[in-house]
Short mmCIF file of N, CA and C in Angstrom, two decimals:
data_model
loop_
_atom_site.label_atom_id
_atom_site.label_comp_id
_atom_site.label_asym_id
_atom_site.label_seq_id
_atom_site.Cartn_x
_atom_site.Cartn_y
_atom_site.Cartn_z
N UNK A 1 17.71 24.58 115.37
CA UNK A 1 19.01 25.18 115.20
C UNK A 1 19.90 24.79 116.37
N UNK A 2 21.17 24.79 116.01
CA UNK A 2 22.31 23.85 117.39
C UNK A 2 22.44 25.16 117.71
N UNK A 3 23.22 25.08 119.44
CA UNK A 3 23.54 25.75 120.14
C UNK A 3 24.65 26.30 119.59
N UNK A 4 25.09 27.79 120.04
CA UNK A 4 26.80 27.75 119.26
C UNK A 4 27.55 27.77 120.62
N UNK A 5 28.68 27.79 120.43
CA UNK A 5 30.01 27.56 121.45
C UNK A 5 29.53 28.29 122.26
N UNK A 6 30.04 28.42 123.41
CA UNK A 6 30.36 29.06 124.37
C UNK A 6 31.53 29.96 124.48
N UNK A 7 32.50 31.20 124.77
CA UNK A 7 33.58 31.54 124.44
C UNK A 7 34.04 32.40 125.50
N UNK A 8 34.64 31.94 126.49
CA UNK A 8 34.70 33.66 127.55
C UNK A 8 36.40 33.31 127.97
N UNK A 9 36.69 34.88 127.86
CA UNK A 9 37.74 35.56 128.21
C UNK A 9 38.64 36.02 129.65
N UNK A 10 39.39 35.39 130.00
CA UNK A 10 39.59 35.75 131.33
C UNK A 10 39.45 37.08 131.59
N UNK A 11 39.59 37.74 130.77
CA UNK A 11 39.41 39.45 131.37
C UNK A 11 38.02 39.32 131.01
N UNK A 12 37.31 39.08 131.39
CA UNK A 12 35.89 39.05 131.35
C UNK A 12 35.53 38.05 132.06
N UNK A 13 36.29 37.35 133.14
CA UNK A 13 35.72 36.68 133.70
C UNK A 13 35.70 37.22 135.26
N UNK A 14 34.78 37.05 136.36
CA UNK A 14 35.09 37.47 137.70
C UNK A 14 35.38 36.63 138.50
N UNK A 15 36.37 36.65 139.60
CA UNK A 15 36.76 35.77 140.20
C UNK A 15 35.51 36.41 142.04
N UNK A 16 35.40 35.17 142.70
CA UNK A 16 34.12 35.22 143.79
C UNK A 16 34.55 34.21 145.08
N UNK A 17 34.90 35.00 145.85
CA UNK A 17 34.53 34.36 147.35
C UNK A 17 32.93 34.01 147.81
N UNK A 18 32.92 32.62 148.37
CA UNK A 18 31.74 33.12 148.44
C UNK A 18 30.86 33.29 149.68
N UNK A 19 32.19 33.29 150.91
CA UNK A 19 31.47 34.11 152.03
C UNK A 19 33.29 35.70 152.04
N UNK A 20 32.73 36.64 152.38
CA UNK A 20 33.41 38.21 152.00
C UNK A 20 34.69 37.67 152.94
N UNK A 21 34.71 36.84 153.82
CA UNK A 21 36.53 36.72 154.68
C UNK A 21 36.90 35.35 153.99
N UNK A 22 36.45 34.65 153.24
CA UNK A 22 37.45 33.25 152.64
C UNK A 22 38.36 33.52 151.99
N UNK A 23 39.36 32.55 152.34
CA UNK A 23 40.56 32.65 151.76
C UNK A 23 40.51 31.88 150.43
N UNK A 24 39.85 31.54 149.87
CA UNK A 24 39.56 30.83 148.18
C UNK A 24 38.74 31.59 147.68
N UNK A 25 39.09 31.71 146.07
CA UNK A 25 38.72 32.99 145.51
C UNK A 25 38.04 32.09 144.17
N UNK A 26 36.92 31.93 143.69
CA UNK A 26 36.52 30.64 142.94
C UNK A 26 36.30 31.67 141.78
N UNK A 27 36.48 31.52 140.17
CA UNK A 27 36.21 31.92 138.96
C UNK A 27 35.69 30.97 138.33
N UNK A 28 33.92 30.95 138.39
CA UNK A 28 33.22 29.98 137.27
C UNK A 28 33.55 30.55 136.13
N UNK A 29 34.18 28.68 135.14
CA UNK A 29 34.33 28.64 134.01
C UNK A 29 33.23 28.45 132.70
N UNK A 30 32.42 27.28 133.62
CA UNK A 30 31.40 26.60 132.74
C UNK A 30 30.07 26.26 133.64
N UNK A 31 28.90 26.13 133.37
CA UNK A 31 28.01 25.48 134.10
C UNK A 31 26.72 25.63 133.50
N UNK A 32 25.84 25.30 134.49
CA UNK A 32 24.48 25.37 133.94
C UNK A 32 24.09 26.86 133.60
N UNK A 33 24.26 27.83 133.61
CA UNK A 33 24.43 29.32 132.74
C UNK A 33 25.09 28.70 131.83
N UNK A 34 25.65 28.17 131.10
CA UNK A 34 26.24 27.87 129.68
C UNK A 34 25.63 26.91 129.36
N UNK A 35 24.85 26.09 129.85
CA UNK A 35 23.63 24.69 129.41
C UNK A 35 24.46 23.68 129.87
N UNK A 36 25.62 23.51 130.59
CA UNK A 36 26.57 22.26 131.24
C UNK A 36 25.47 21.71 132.59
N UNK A 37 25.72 20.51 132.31
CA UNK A 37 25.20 19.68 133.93
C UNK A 37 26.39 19.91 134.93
N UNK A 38 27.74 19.57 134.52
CA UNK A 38 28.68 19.86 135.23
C UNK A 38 29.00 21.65 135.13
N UNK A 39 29.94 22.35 136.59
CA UNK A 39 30.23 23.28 136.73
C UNK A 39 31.52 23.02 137.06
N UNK A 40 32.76 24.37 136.09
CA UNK A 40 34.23 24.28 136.33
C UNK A 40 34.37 25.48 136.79
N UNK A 41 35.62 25.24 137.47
CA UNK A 41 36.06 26.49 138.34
C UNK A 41 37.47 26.82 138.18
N UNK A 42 38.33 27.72 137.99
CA UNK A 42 39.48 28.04 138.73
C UNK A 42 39.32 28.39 140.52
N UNK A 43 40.06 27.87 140.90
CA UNK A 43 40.25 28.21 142.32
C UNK A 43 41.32 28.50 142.86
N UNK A 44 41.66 29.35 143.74
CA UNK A 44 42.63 29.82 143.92
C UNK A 44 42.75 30.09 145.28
N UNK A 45 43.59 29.04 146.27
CA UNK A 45 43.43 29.39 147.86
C UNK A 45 44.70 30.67 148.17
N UNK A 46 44.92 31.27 148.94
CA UNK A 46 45.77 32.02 149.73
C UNK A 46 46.61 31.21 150.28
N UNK A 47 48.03 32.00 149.92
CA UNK A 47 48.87 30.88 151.41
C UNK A 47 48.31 30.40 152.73
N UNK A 48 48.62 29.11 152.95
CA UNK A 48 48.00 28.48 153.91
C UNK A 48 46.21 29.06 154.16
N UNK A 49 45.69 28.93 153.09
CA UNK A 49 44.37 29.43 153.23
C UNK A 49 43.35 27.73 152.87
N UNK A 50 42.30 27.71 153.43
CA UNK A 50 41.55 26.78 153.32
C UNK A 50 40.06 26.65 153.07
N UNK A 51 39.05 25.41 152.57
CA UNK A 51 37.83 25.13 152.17
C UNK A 51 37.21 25.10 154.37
N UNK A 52 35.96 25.58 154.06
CA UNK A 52 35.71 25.38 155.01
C UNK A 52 34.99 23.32 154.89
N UNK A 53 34.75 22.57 155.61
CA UNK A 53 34.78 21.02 155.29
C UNK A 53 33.09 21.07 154.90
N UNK A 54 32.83 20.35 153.37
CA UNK A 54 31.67 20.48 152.97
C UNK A 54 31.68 19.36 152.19
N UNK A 55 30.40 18.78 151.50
CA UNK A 55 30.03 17.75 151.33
C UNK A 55 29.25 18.06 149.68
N UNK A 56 29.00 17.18 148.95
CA UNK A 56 27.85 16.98 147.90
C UNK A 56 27.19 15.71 147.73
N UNK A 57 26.51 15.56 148.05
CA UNK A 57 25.56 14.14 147.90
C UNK A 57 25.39 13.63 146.78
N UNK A 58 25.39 14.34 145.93
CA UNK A 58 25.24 13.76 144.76
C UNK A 58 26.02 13.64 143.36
N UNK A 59 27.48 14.84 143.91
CA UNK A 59 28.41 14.84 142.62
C UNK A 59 29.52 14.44 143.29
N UNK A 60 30.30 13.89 142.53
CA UNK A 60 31.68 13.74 142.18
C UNK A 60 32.54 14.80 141.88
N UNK A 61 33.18 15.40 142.62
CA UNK A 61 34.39 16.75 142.66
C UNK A 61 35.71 16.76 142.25
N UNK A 62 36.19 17.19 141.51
CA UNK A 62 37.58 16.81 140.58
C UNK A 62 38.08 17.77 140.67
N UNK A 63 39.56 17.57 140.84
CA UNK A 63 40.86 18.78 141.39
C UNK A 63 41.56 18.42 140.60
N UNK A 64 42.44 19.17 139.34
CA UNK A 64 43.43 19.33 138.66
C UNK A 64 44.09 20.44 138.99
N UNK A 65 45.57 19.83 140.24
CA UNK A 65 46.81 21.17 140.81
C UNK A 65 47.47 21.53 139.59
N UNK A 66 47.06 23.03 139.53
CA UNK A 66 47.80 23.44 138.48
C UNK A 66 49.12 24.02 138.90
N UNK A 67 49.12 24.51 140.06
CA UNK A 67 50.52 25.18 140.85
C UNK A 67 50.42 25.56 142.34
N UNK A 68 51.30 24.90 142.82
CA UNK A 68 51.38 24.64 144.50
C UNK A 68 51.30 23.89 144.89
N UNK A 69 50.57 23.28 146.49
CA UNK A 69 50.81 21.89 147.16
C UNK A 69 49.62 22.35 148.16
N UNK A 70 48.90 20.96 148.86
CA UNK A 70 48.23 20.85 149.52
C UNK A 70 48.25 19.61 150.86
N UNK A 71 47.30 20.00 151.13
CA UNK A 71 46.68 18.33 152.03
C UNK A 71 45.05 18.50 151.52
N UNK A 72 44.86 17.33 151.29
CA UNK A 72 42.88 16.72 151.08
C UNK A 72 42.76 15.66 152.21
N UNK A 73 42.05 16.48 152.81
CA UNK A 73 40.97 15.79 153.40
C UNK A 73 39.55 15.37 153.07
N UNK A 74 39.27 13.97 153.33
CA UNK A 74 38.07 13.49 152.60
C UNK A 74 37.68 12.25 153.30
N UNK A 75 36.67 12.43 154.21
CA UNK A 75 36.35 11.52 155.68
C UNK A 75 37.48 11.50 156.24
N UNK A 76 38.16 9.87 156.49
CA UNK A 76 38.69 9.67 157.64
C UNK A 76 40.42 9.73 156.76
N UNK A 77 40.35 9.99 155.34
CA UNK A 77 41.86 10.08 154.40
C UNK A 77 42.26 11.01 154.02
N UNK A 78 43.67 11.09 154.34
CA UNK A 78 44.37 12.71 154.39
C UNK A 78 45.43 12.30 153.11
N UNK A 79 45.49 12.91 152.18
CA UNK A 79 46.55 12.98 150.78
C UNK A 79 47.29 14.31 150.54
N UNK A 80 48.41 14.53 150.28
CA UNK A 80 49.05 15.26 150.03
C UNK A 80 49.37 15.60 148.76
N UNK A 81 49.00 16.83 148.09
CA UNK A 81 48.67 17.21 146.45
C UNK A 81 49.75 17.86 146.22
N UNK A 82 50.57 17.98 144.89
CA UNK A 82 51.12 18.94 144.45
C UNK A 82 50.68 19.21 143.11
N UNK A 83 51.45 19.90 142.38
CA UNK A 83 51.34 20.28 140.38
C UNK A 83 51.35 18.90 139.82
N UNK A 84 50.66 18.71 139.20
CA UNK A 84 50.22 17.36 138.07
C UNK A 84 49.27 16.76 139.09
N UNK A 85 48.75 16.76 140.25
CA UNK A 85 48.04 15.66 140.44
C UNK A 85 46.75 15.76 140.52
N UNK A 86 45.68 15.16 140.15
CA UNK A 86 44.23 14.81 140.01
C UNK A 86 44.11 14.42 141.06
N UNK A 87 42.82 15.11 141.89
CA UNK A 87 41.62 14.43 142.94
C UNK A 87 40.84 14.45 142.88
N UNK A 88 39.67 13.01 142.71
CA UNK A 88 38.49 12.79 142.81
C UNK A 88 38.03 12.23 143.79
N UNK A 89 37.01 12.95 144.27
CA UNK A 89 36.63 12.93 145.52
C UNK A 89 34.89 12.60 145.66
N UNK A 90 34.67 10.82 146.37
CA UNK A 90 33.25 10.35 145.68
C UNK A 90 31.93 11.32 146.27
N UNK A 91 31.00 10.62 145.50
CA UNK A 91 30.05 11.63 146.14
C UNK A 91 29.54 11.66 147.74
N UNK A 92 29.30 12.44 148.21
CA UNK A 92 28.75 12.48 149.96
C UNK A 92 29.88 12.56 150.66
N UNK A 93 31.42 12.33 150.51
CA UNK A 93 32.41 12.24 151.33
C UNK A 93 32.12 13.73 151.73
N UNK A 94 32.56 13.69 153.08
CA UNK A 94 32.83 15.51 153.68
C UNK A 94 34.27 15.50 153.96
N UNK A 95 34.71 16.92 153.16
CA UNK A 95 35.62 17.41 152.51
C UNK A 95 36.10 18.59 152.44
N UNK A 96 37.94 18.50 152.63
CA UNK A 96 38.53 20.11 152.05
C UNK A 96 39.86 20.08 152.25
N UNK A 97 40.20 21.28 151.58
CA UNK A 97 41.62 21.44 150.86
C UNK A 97 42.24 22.40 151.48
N UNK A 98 43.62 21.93 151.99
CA UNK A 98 44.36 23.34 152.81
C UNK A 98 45.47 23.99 152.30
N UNK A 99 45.85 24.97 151.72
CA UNK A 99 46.94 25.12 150.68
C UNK A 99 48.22 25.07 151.87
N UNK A 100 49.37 23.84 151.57
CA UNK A 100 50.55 23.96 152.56
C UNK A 100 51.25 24.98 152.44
N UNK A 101 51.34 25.87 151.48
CA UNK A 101 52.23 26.81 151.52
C UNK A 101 51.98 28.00 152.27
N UNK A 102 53.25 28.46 153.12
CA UNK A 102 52.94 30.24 153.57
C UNK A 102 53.15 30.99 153.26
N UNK A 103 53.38 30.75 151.41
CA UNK A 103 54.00 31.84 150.52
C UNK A 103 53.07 32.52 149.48
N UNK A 104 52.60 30.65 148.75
CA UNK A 104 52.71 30.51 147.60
C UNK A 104 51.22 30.32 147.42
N UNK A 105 50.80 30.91 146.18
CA UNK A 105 48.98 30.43 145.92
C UNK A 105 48.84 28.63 145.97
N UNK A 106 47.90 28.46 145.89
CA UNK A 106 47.95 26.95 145.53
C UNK A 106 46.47 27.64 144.15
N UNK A 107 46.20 26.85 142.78
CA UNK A 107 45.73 27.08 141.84
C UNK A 107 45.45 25.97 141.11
N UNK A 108 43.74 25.39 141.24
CA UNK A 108 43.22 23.69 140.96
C UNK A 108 42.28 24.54 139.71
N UNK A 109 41.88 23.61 138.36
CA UNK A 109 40.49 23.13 137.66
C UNK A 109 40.04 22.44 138.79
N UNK A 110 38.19 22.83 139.02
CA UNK A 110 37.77 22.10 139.95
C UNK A 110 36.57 21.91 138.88
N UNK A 111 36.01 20.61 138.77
CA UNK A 111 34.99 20.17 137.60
C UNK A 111 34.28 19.46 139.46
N UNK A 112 32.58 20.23 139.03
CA UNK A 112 31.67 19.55 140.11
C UNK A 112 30.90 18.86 138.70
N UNK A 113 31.00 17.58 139.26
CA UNK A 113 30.51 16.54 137.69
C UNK A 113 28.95 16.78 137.87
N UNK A 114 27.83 17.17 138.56
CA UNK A 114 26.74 17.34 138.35
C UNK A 114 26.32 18.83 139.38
N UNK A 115 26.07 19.33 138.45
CA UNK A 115 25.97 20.91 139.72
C UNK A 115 24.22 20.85 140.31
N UNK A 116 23.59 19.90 140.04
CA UNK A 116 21.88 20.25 140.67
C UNK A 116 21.97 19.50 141.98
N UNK A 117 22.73 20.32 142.66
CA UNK A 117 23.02 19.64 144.25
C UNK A 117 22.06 19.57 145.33
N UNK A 118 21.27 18.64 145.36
CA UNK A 118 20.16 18.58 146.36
C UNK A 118 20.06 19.13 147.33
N UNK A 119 20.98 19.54 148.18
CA UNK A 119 21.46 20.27 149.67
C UNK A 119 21.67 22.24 149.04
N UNK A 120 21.68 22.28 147.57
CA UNK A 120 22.11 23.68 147.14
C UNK A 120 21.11 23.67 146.14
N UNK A 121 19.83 24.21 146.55
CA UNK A 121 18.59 24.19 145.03
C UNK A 121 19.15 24.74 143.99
N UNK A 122 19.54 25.72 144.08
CA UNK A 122 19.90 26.74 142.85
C UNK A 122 21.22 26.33 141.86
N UNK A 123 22.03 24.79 142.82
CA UNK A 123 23.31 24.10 142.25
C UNK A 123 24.58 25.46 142.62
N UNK A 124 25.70 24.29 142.72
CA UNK A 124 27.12 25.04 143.17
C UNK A 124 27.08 26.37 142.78
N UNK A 125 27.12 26.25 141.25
CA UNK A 125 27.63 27.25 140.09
C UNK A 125 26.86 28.72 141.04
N UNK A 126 25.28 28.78 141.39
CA UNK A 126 25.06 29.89 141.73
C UNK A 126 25.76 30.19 143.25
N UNK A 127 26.00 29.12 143.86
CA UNK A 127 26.58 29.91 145.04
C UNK A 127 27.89 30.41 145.02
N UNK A 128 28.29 30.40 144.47
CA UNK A 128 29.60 31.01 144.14
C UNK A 128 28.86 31.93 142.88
N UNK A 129 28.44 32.10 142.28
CA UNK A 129 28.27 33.23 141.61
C UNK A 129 27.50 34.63 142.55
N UNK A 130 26.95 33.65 143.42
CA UNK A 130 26.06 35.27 144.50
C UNK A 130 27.09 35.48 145.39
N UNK A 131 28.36 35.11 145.18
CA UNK A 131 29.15 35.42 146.38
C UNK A 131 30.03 36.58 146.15
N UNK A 132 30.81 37.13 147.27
CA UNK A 132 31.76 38.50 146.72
C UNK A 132 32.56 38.63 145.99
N UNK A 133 32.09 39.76 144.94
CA UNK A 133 33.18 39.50 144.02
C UNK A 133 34.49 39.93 144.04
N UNK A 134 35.85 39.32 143.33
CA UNK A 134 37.42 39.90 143.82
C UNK A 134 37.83 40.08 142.38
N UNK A 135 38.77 40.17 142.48
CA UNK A 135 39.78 40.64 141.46
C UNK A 135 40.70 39.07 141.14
N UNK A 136 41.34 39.11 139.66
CA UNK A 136 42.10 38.52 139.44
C UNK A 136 43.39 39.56 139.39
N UNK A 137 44.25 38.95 140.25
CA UNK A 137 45.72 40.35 139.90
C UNK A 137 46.55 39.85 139.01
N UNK A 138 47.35 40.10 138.89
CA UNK A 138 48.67 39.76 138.01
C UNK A 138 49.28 38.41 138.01
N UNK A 139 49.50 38.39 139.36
CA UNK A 139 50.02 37.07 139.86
C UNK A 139 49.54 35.88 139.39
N UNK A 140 47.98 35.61 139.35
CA UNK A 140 46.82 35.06 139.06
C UNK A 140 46.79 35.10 137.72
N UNK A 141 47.19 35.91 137.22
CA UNK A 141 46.73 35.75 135.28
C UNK A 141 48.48 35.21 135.07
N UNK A 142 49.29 35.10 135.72
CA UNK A 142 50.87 34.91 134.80
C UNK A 142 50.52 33.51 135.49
N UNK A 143 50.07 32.98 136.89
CA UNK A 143 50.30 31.84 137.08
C UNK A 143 49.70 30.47 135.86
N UNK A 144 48.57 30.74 135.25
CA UNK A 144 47.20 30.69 134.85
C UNK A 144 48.11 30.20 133.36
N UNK A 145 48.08 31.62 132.69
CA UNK A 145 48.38 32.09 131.30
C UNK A 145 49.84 32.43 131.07
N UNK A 146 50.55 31.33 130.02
CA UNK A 146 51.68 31.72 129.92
C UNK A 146 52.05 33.25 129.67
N UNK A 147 50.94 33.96 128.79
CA UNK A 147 51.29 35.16 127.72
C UNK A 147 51.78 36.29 128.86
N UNK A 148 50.67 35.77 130.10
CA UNK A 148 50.30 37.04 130.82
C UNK A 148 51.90 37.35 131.60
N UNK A 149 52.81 35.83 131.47
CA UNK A 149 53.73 35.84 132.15
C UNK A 149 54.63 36.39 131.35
N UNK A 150 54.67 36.80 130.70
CA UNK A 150 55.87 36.69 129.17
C UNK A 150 55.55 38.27 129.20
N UNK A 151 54.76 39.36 129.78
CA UNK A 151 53.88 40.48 129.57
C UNK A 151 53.35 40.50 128.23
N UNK A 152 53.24 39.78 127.22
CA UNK A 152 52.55 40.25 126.21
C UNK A 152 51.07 39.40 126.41
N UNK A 153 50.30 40.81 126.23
CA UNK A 153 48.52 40.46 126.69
C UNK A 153 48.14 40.43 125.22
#
């Protein structure tokens, strides 16, 4: 018998720091809990909030800015991100993202193209799932979801 869909609801989804003072607030979308090799994320930094600089040996990390601006760092190359732009970032580079704004969220799809991360036994998806959990507020669901912006839920 085939698998059936997968189907989850942002109000049913939890958004997770995953040390209790970071300023990025990560909401797994998809991953190996859903039978995916790859794991997706909403992410969501704080004004001028940042990744602490980390690495994967073995996946390929993909940033789709959905709203705001950045700098990526990735070894010795610094790029400057805004809304529409894609970053892929190869595997083993050490790496991270600083949101430029002192206002404004910055808000990426982050696809880790293989989550069984040799350096993380348990793969990405669980470390951010054992991490603290937060809230999605308002701000966060209108940036996200047109409806939420329009108030009709």
């Amino acid at each position: 018998m085939a698998q059936p869909p997968v189907v989850k609801n942002i109000e049913d989804l939890t958004a997770r720091r995953i040390a209790p003072d970071d300023t990025v607030k990560l909401v797994p979308l998809a991953g190996p809990s859903d039978g995916s090799p790859a794991s997706v994320f909403l992410e969501i930094w704080e004004p001028g909030g940042a990744q602490p600089d980390n690495s994967h040996p073995d996946s390929v990390e993909i940033f789709l800015v959905l709203s705001g601006e950045a700098e990526a760092v990735s070894d010795e190359h610094t790029v400057a991100l805004r809304q529409g732009d894609v970053l892929v970032l190869p595997p083993g580079s050490v790496h991270h993202i600083q949101n430029t704004s002192a206002t404004e969220r910055l808000y990426t799809v982050t696809v880790m193209a293989t989550d069984n991360e040799g350096s993380m036994a348990e793969g990405f998806e669980a470390l951010v799932t054992n991490g603290t959990p937060t809230l999605l507020d308002e701000a966060d669901k209108a940036t996200i979801f047109a409806r939420y912006a329009t108030g009709v839920a």
